Short mmCIF file of C-alpha atoms in Angstrom, two decimals:
data_model
loop_
_atom_site.label_atom_id
_atom_site.label_comp_id
_atom_site.label_asym_id
_atom_site.label_seq_id
_atom_site.Cartn_x
_atom_site.Cartn_y
_atom_site.Cartn_z
CA UNK Q 10 -37.33 -49.74 33.94
CA UNK Q 11 -38.66 -53.33 34.03
CA UNK Q 12 -40.49 -54.59 37.21
CA UNK Q 13 -37.79 -56.56 38.46
CA UNK Q 14 -35.08 -53.75 38.90
CA UNK Q 15 -37.54 -51.65 40.01
CA UNK Q 16 -39.48 -53.41 43.45
CA UNK Q 17 -35.64 -54.00 44.52
CA UNK Q 18 -34.93 -49.80 44.04
CA UNK Q 19 -37.95 -49.26 45.82
CA UNK Q 20 -37.44 -52.72 48.52
CA UNK Q 21 -34.07 -50.44 48.99
CA UNK Q 22 -35.60 -47.12 49.38
CA UNK Q 23 -37.76 -47.94 51.89
CA UNK Q 24 -35.61 -49.46 54.29
CA UNK Q 25 -32.44 -47.50 53.75
CA UNK Q 26 -34.51 -44.74 54.42
CA UNK Q 27 -36.81 -46.11 56.79
CA UNK Q 28 -33.81 -46.65 59.25
CA UNK Q 29 -32.37 -43.17 59.34
CA UNK Q 30 -35.13 -42.00 62.25
CA UNK Q 31 -34.79 -44.34 64.13
CA UNK Q 32 -31.57 -44.52 63.93
CA UNK Q 33 -31.20 -40.33 64.80
CA UNK Q 34 -33.47 -41.24 67.36
CA UNK Q 35 -31.89 -44.70 69.40
CA UNK Q 36 -28.78 -42.10 69.24
CA UNK Q 37 -30.11 -40.03 71.26
CA UNK Q 38 -31.92 -41.99 73.67
CA UNK Q 39 -28.53 -43.60 74.09
CA UNK Q 40 -26.80 -40.05 74.60
CA UNK Q 41 -28.80 -39.69 76.95
CA UNK Q 42 -29.13 -42.55 79.11
CA UNK Q 43 -25.39 -43.17 79.24
CA UNK Q 44 -25.12 -38.15 80.40
CA UNK Q 45 -27.15 -40.16 83.47
CA UNK Q 46 -25.28 -42.92 84.02
CA UNK Q 47 -22.77 -41.28 84.17
CA UNK Q 48 -23.83 -38.84 86.66
CA UNK Q 49 -25.13 -40.59 88.53
CA UNK Q 50 -23.97 -44.71 88.03
CA UNK Q 51 -27.10 -46.77 91.07
CA UNK Q 52 -29.45 -45.34 88.78
CA UNK Q 53 -27.22 -47.62 86.21
CA UNK Q 54 -30.54 -50.56 86.13
CA UNK Q 55 -33.23 -48.43 86.34
CA UNK Q 56 -32.30 -46.18 83.67
CA UNK Q 57 -31.03 -49.68 81.76
CA UNK Q 58 -34.92 -50.98 81.50
CA UNK Q 59 -36.50 -47.76 80.39
CA UNK Q 60 -33.86 -47.11 78.13
CA UNK Q 61 -33.98 -50.69 76.12
CA UNK Q 62 -38.28 -49.60 75.95
CA UNK Q 63 -37.63 -46.84 74.06
CA UNK Q 64 -35.40 -48.30 72.29
CA UNK Q 65 -37.55 -50.15 71.34
CA UNK Q 66 -40.53 -47.72 70.64
CA UNK Q 67 -37.48 -45.96 68.42
CA UNK Q 68 -37.20 -49.27 66.66
CA UNK Q 69 -40.34 -49.99 65.09
CA UNK Q 70 -40.27 -47.26 62.62
CA UNK Q 71 -37.40 -49.21 61.55
CA UNK Q 72 -38.93 -51.94 61.52
CA UNK Q 73 -42.04 -51.18 59.43
CA UNK Q 74 -39.89 -50.21 57.34
CA UNK Q 75 -38.58 -53.62 57.01
CA UNK Q 76 -41.32 -54.72 56.31
CA UNK Q 77 -42.84 -52.81 53.56
CA UNK Q 78 -39.43 -54.28 51.60
CA UNK Q 79 -39.85 -57.20 52.11
CA UNK Q 80 -43.30 -57.19 51.83
CA UNK Q 81 -42.00 -55.49 48.49
CA UNK Q 82 -40.02 -58.52 47.01
CA UNK Q 83 -41.87 -61.55 48.68
CA UNK Q 84 -45.50 -60.89 48.14
CA UNK Q 85 -45.47 -58.40 45.35
CA UNK P 24 -28.59 -75.32 47.83
CA UNK P 25 -30.96 -74.00 47.19
CA UNK P 26 -32.58 -71.44 50.34
CA UNK P 27 -36.11 -70.74 49.23
CA UNK P 28 -37.13 -67.64 52.17
CA UNK P 29 -41.49 -67.27 51.83
CA UNK P 30 -42.85 -64.40 53.69
CA UNK P 31 -46.32 -65.99 54.91
CA UNK P 32 -46.35 -69.91 56.74
CA UNK P 33 -46.34 -72.77 54.55
CA UNK P 34 -49.15 -75.13 54.58
CA UNK P 35 -48.59 -78.51 55.45
CA UNK P 36 -51.57 -80.88 55.65
CA UNK P 37 -55.05 -80.14 55.99
CA UNK P 38 -57.17 -81.32 59.61
CA UNK P 39 -61.08 -81.04 58.07
CA UNK P 40 -60.90 -77.17 56.84
CA UNK P 41 -58.36 -76.23 59.16
CA UNK P 42 -54.59 -76.04 57.07
CA UNK P 43 -51.91 -76.48 59.91
CA UNK P 44 -49.06 -73.88 58.29
CA UNK P 45 -45.08 -74.95 59.54
CA UNK P 46 -45.30 -71.80 62.13
CA UNK P 47 -48.46 -73.64 64.21
CA UNK P 48 -46.95 -76.80 64.36
CA UNK P 49 -43.67 -75.50 65.70
CA UNK P 50 -46.09 -72.67 68.04
CA UNK P 51 -47.53 -77.09 69.41
CA UNK P 52 -44.67 -78.54 70.12
CA UNK P 53 -43.12 -75.09 72.25
CA UNK P 54 -46.55 -75.05 73.83
CA UNK P 55 -45.90 -78.87 74.93
CA UNK P 56 -42.42 -78.53 75.30
CA UNK P 57 -43.09 -75.41 77.66
CA UNK P 58 -46.25 -77.63 80.16
CA UNK P 59 -43.83 -80.59 80.01
CA UNK P 60 -41.29 -78.35 82.01
CA UNK P 61 -43.59 -76.81 83.99
CA UNK P 62 -44.47 -80.39 84.88
CA UNK P 63 -41.14 -80.55 85.92
CA UNK P 64 -41.19 -77.68 87.76
CA UNK P 65 -44.35 -78.27 90.01
CA UNK P 66 -42.87 -81.85 90.66
CA UNK P 67 -39.37 -80.57 91.70
CA UNK P 68 -41.16 -78.10 94.00
CA UNK P 69 -43.27 -80.73 95.43
CA UNK P 70 -40.26 -82.77 96.26
CA UNK P 71 -39.12 -79.90 99.06
CA UNK P 72 -35.61 -80.30 97.64
CA UNK P 73 -33.35 -77.84 96.39
CA UNK P 74 -31.59 -79.19 93.00
CA UNK P 75 -29.74 -76.80 90.20
CA UNK P 76 -33.13 -77.33 88.48
CA UNK P 77 -35.22 -75.95 91.06
CA UNK P 78 -32.71 -72.98 91.90
CA UNK P 79 -32.67 -72.46 87.51
CA UNK P 80 -36.80 -71.77 87.53
CA UNK P 81 -36.32 -69.20 91.36
CA UNK P 82 -33.85 -67.54 89.24
CA UNK P 83 -35.89 -67.13 86.44
CA UNK P 84 -39.46 -66.63 88.15
CA UNK P 85 -37.66 -64.24 91.00
CA UNK P 86 -36.24 -62.13 88.56
CA UNK P 87 -39.57 -61.04 86.45
CA UNK P 88 -41.66 -61.18 89.74
CA UNK P 89 -39.31 -57.91 90.21
CA UNK P 90 -39.35 -56.53 87.48
CA UNK P 91 -42.77 -56.71 87.23
CA UNK P 92 -42.50 -55.64 90.87
CA UNK P 93 -40.80 -52.11 89.87
CA UNK P 94 -43.24 -51.47 87.11
CA UNK P 95 -47.29 -52.33 88.48
CA UNK P 96 -46.69 -52.31 91.57
CA UNK P 97 -48.87 -54.24 94.27
CA UNK P 98 -50.50 -55.08 90.87
CA UNK P 99 -47.66 -57.43 90.03
CA UNK P 100 -50.08 -60.28 91.94
CA UNK P 101 -52.13 -60.24 88.61
CA UNK P 102 -50.43 -59.49 85.75
CA UNK P 103 -47.68 -61.20 86.33
CA UNK P 104 -49.00 -64.75 85.05
CA UNK P 105 -49.84 -63.85 81.90
CA UNK P 106 -46.73 -61.62 81.33
CA UNK P 107 -44.71 -64.56 82.04
CA UNK P 108 -46.93 -66.97 80.22
CA UNK P 109 -45.80 -64.14 76.90
CA UNK P 110 -42.10 -63.78 77.79
CA UNK P 111 -41.78 -67.76 77.95
CA UNK P 112 -43.81 -68.34 74.78
CA UNK P 113 -41.74 -65.59 72.58
CA UNK P 114 -38.23 -66.33 73.84
CA UNK P 115 -39.19 -70.78 73.70
CA UNK P 116 -40.49 -70.18 69.83
CA UNK P 117 -37.85 -67.82 68.68
CA UNK P 118 -34.88 -69.99 69.34
CA UNK P 119 -36.51 -72.46 68.34
CA UNK P 120 -36.21 -71.21 65.33
CA UNK P 121 -31.76 -71.01 65.97
CA UNK P 122 -31.54 -74.78 66.12
CA UNK P 123 -29.38 -75.89 64.04
CA UNK P 124 -30.66 -78.32 61.30
CA UNK P 125 -34.43 -77.32 61.80
CA UNK P 126 -35.43 -75.69 58.78
CA UNK P 127 -34.00 -79.04 57.30
CA UNK P 128 -36.70 -81.74 58.08
CA UNK P 129 -38.45 -81.31 55.25
CA UNK P 130 -41.99 -82.71 54.41
CA UNK P 131 -43.45 -82.91 50.71
CA UNK P 132 -46.28 -81.92 50.24
CA UNK P 133 -48.80 -81.88 47.07
CA UNK P 134 -50.93 -79.26 45.62
CA UNK P 135 -52.14 -78.38 42.54
CA UNK P 136 -50.39 -81.87 41.22
CA UNK P 137 -46.98 -80.35 41.85
CA UNK P 138 -44.99 -81.90 44.41
CA UNK P 139 -42.53 -78.97 46.43
CA UNK P 140 -40.38 -79.44 49.94
CA UNK P 141 -41.80 -77.86 52.93
CA UNK P 142 -39.77 -77.42 55.45
CA UNK P 143 -41.46 -79.21 58.73
CA UNK P 144 -41.01 -76.21 61.19
CA UNK P 145 -40.11 -72.80 61.39
CA UNK P 146 -39.92 -70.51 63.99
CA UNK P 147 -43.61 -69.58 65.49
CA UNK P 148 -42.89 -65.60 65.25
CA UNK P 149 -41.87 -65.98 61.82
CA UNK P 150 -45.48 -65.96 61.06
CA UNK P 151 -47.47 -62.76 60.87
CA UNK P 152 -50.90 -64.39 62.31
CA UNK P 153 -48.90 -65.38 65.33
CA UNK P 154 -48.27 -62.26 66.54
CA UNK P 155 -51.49 -60.59 65.82
CA UNK P 156 -52.65 -62.79 68.41
CA UNK P 157 -50.63 -62.44 70.46
CA UNK P 158 -51.13 -58.00 70.05
CA UNK P 159 -55.00 -58.88 70.39
CA UNK P 160 -54.72 -60.70 73.51
CA UNK P 161 -52.70 -58.53 74.46
CA UNK P 162 -54.30 -55.06 73.66
CA UNK P 163 -57.47 -57.67 74.75
CA UNK P 164 -56.13 -57.80 78.84
CA UNK P 165 -55.04 -54.50 78.43
CA UNK P 166 -58.42 -53.28 77.99
CA UNK P 167 -60.58 -55.71 79.43
CA UNK P 168 -58.23 -54.63 83.39
CA UNK P 169 -59.47 -51.08 82.75
CA UNK P 170 -62.89 -51.78 82.30
CA UNK P 171 -62.37 -54.10 85.41
CA UNK P 172 -60.56 -51.60 87.96
CA UNK P 173 -62.05 -48.17 86.71
CA UNK P 174 -65.93 -49.15 86.16
CA UNK P 175 -67.80 -49.13 82.34
CA UNK P 176 -68.12 -45.55 82.18
CA UNK P 177 -64.33 -44.51 83.58
CA UNK P 178 -62.12 -46.44 81.18
CA UNK P 179 -64.53 -45.33 78.80
CA UNK P 180 -63.96 -41.69 79.85
CA UNK P 181 -60.54 -42.01 78.81
CA UNK P 182 -61.04 -42.55 75.27
CA UNK P 183 -65.00 -40.34 75.11
CA UNK P 184 -64.94 -36.97 76.88
CA UNK P 185 -66.47 -33.74 76.75
CA UNK P 186 -63.61 -32.22 78.52
CA UNK P 187 -61.92 -29.74 76.23
CA UNK P 188 -58.56 -30.67 75.33
CA UNK P 189 -59.08 -33.54 77.11
CA UNK P 190 -62.02 -35.18 74.06
CA UNK P 191 -58.68 -35.31 71.71
CA UNK P 192 -56.84 -36.40 73.37
CA UNK P 193 -59.09 -39.51 73.42
CA UNK P 194 -59.87 -39.54 70.53
CA UNK P 195 -55.62 -39.86 70.38
CA UNK P 196 -55.56 -42.00 72.55
CA UNK P 197 -58.47 -44.78 70.91
CA UNK P 198 -56.61 -44.42 67.53
CA UNK P 199 -53.57 -45.33 69.88
CA UNK P 200 -55.14 -48.61 71.38
CA UNK P 201 -55.45 -49.66 67.17
CA UNK P 202 -52.25 -48.85 66.51
CA UNK P 203 -50.77 -50.72 69.31
CA UNK P 204 -52.26 -54.24 67.67
CA UNK P 205 -49.77 -52.99 64.55
CA UNK P 206 -47.28 -51.75 66.51
CA UNK P 207 -46.50 -55.03 68.70
CA UNK P 208 -47.14 -57.66 65.75
CA UNK P 209 -45.06 -56.11 63.52
CA UNK P 210 -41.96 -55.44 65.59
CA UNK P 211 -42.19 -59.13 67.13
CA UNK P 212 -42.43 -60.07 63.73
CA UNK P 213 -40.23 -57.73 61.87
CA UNK P 214 -37.96 -58.24 63.83
CA UNK P 215 -37.58 -61.73 64.32
CA UNK P 216 -38.40 -62.75 60.44
CA UNK P 217 -35.08 -60.46 59.27
CA UNK P 218 -33.12 -62.36 61.29
CA UNK P 219 -34.28 -65.25 59.81
CA UNK P 220 -33.33 -63.94 56.55
CA UNK P 221 -30.25 -62.08 57.78
CA UNK P 222 -29.09 -66.01 58.80
CA UNK P 223 -29.46 -67.21 55.28
CA UNK P 224 -29.03 -64.77 53.55
CA UNK P 225 -25.41 -64.54 55.74
CA UNK P 226 -25.31 -68.51 55.26
CA UNK P 227 -25.07 -68.75 51.41
CA UNK P 228 -22.25 -66.18 51.28
CA UNK P 229 -20.35 -67.74 53.06
CA UNK P 230 -21.60 -70.45 55.06
CA UNK P 231 -18.38 -71.18 57.62
CA UNK P 232 -17.77 -70.12 60.14
CA UNK P 233 -18.81 -65.87 59.14
CA UNK P 234 -22.90 -67.01 59.93
CA UNK P 235 -21.57 -68.09 64.12
CA UNK P 236 -21.65 -64.04 65.05
CA UNK P 237 -24.81 -63.38 63.30
CA UNK P 238 -26.82 -66.58 65.34
CA UNK P 239 -25.38 -65.05 68.70
CA UNK P 240 -26.79 -61.88 68.09
CA UNK P 241 -30.49 -63.72 66.83
CA UNK P 242 -30.16 -65.60 70.06
CA UNK P 243 -29.21 -61.37 71.96
CA UNK P 244 -32.51 -60.55 69.79
CA UNK P 245 -34.34 -63.15 70.34
CA UNK P 246 -34.52 -62.55 73.46
CA UNK P 247 -34.09 -58.47 73.98
CA UNK P 248 -38.38 -58.65 71.66
CA UNK P 249 -39.17 -61.31 73.77
CA UNK P 250 -38.32 -58.61 77.08
CA UNK P 251 -39.75 -55.20 75.03
CA UNK P 252 -43.04 -57.41 74.29
CA UNK P 253 -43.83 -59.13 77.43
CA UNK P 254 -43.03 -55.12 79.70
CA UNK P 255 -44.99 -53.19 76.62
CA UNK P 256 -47.64 -55.22 77.29
CA UNK P 257 -47.36 -54.83 81.58
CA UNK P 258 -47.07 -51.50 81.70
CA UNK P 259 -49.78 -50.78 78.94
CA UNK P 260 -51.88 -52.69 81.25
CA UNK P 261 -50.76 -50.83 85.01
CA UNK P 262 -50.96 -47.58 82.85
CA UNK P 263 -54.40 -48.51 81.95
CA UNK P 264 -55.50 -49.75 85.54
CA UNK P 265 -54.62 -46.33 86.83
CA UNK P 266 -57.13 -43.39 87.53
CA UNK P 267 -56.15 -40.21 86.52
CA UNK P 268 -55.38 -37.79 88.23
#
């Protein structure tokens, strides 16, 4: 294959596979938070802050994959 | 119309040995805007007359002070100024790139005998240099407070100790300090740069109406990322000054 098509493929695989793990992780986090809010609605504000922080950690992994694919497309 | 996306900030002109890029120019503009805002707020509060503006400023400050206090407890007055500055700078820098037509203002630059048109403004946080600088400040200040509150010996013993299992955990935490810089920098850069790319791609697919919901999404992402950066810095700082059990 030529370099150009390899690059496109590499970028797509990078972000595609990189989004799987964080997707599952964020889903589990949100599930836990929803259940907690359902049981204890008064704690909603507290739970929301912690949820956003935890999601930021999980999402960072997807962002790493995204940065890698951006570098493949624009820099390499 | 040609859209060009470049991962590095483009150079506008040189002052001595320093290359002034469009991201640097935007960062300076944002700093000036925030300084003027602070000056106006100071004036408004000195006149002791409650106006719409003073209550607006009060709302923002009070909201974040409560958040800081809920995380940092009695250390909140020490951490609050830096955390608030992080939040305000990052959110304005993120939103600056979303202003309609802001990337349409160009400057002709002659480089290697070729003349190209370079956009004059670019959201400061879409330049990796800016986000790494912010991350270094955050991690550096965290270490400084760790040394200041616990003393040199006690703070270092968090990372280097001969205490069985804890010595291993300490080394992991030491590595974590450096990966913290990377994750701070790439999280902010990746989110905001990806947003800009998304807007350009959507705008070139269907220029009418379609980009509007994505603009809304990017406003939300800009706010969330500013909050995440500020709150994460705050959490790391308040963990660093705690005495180990």
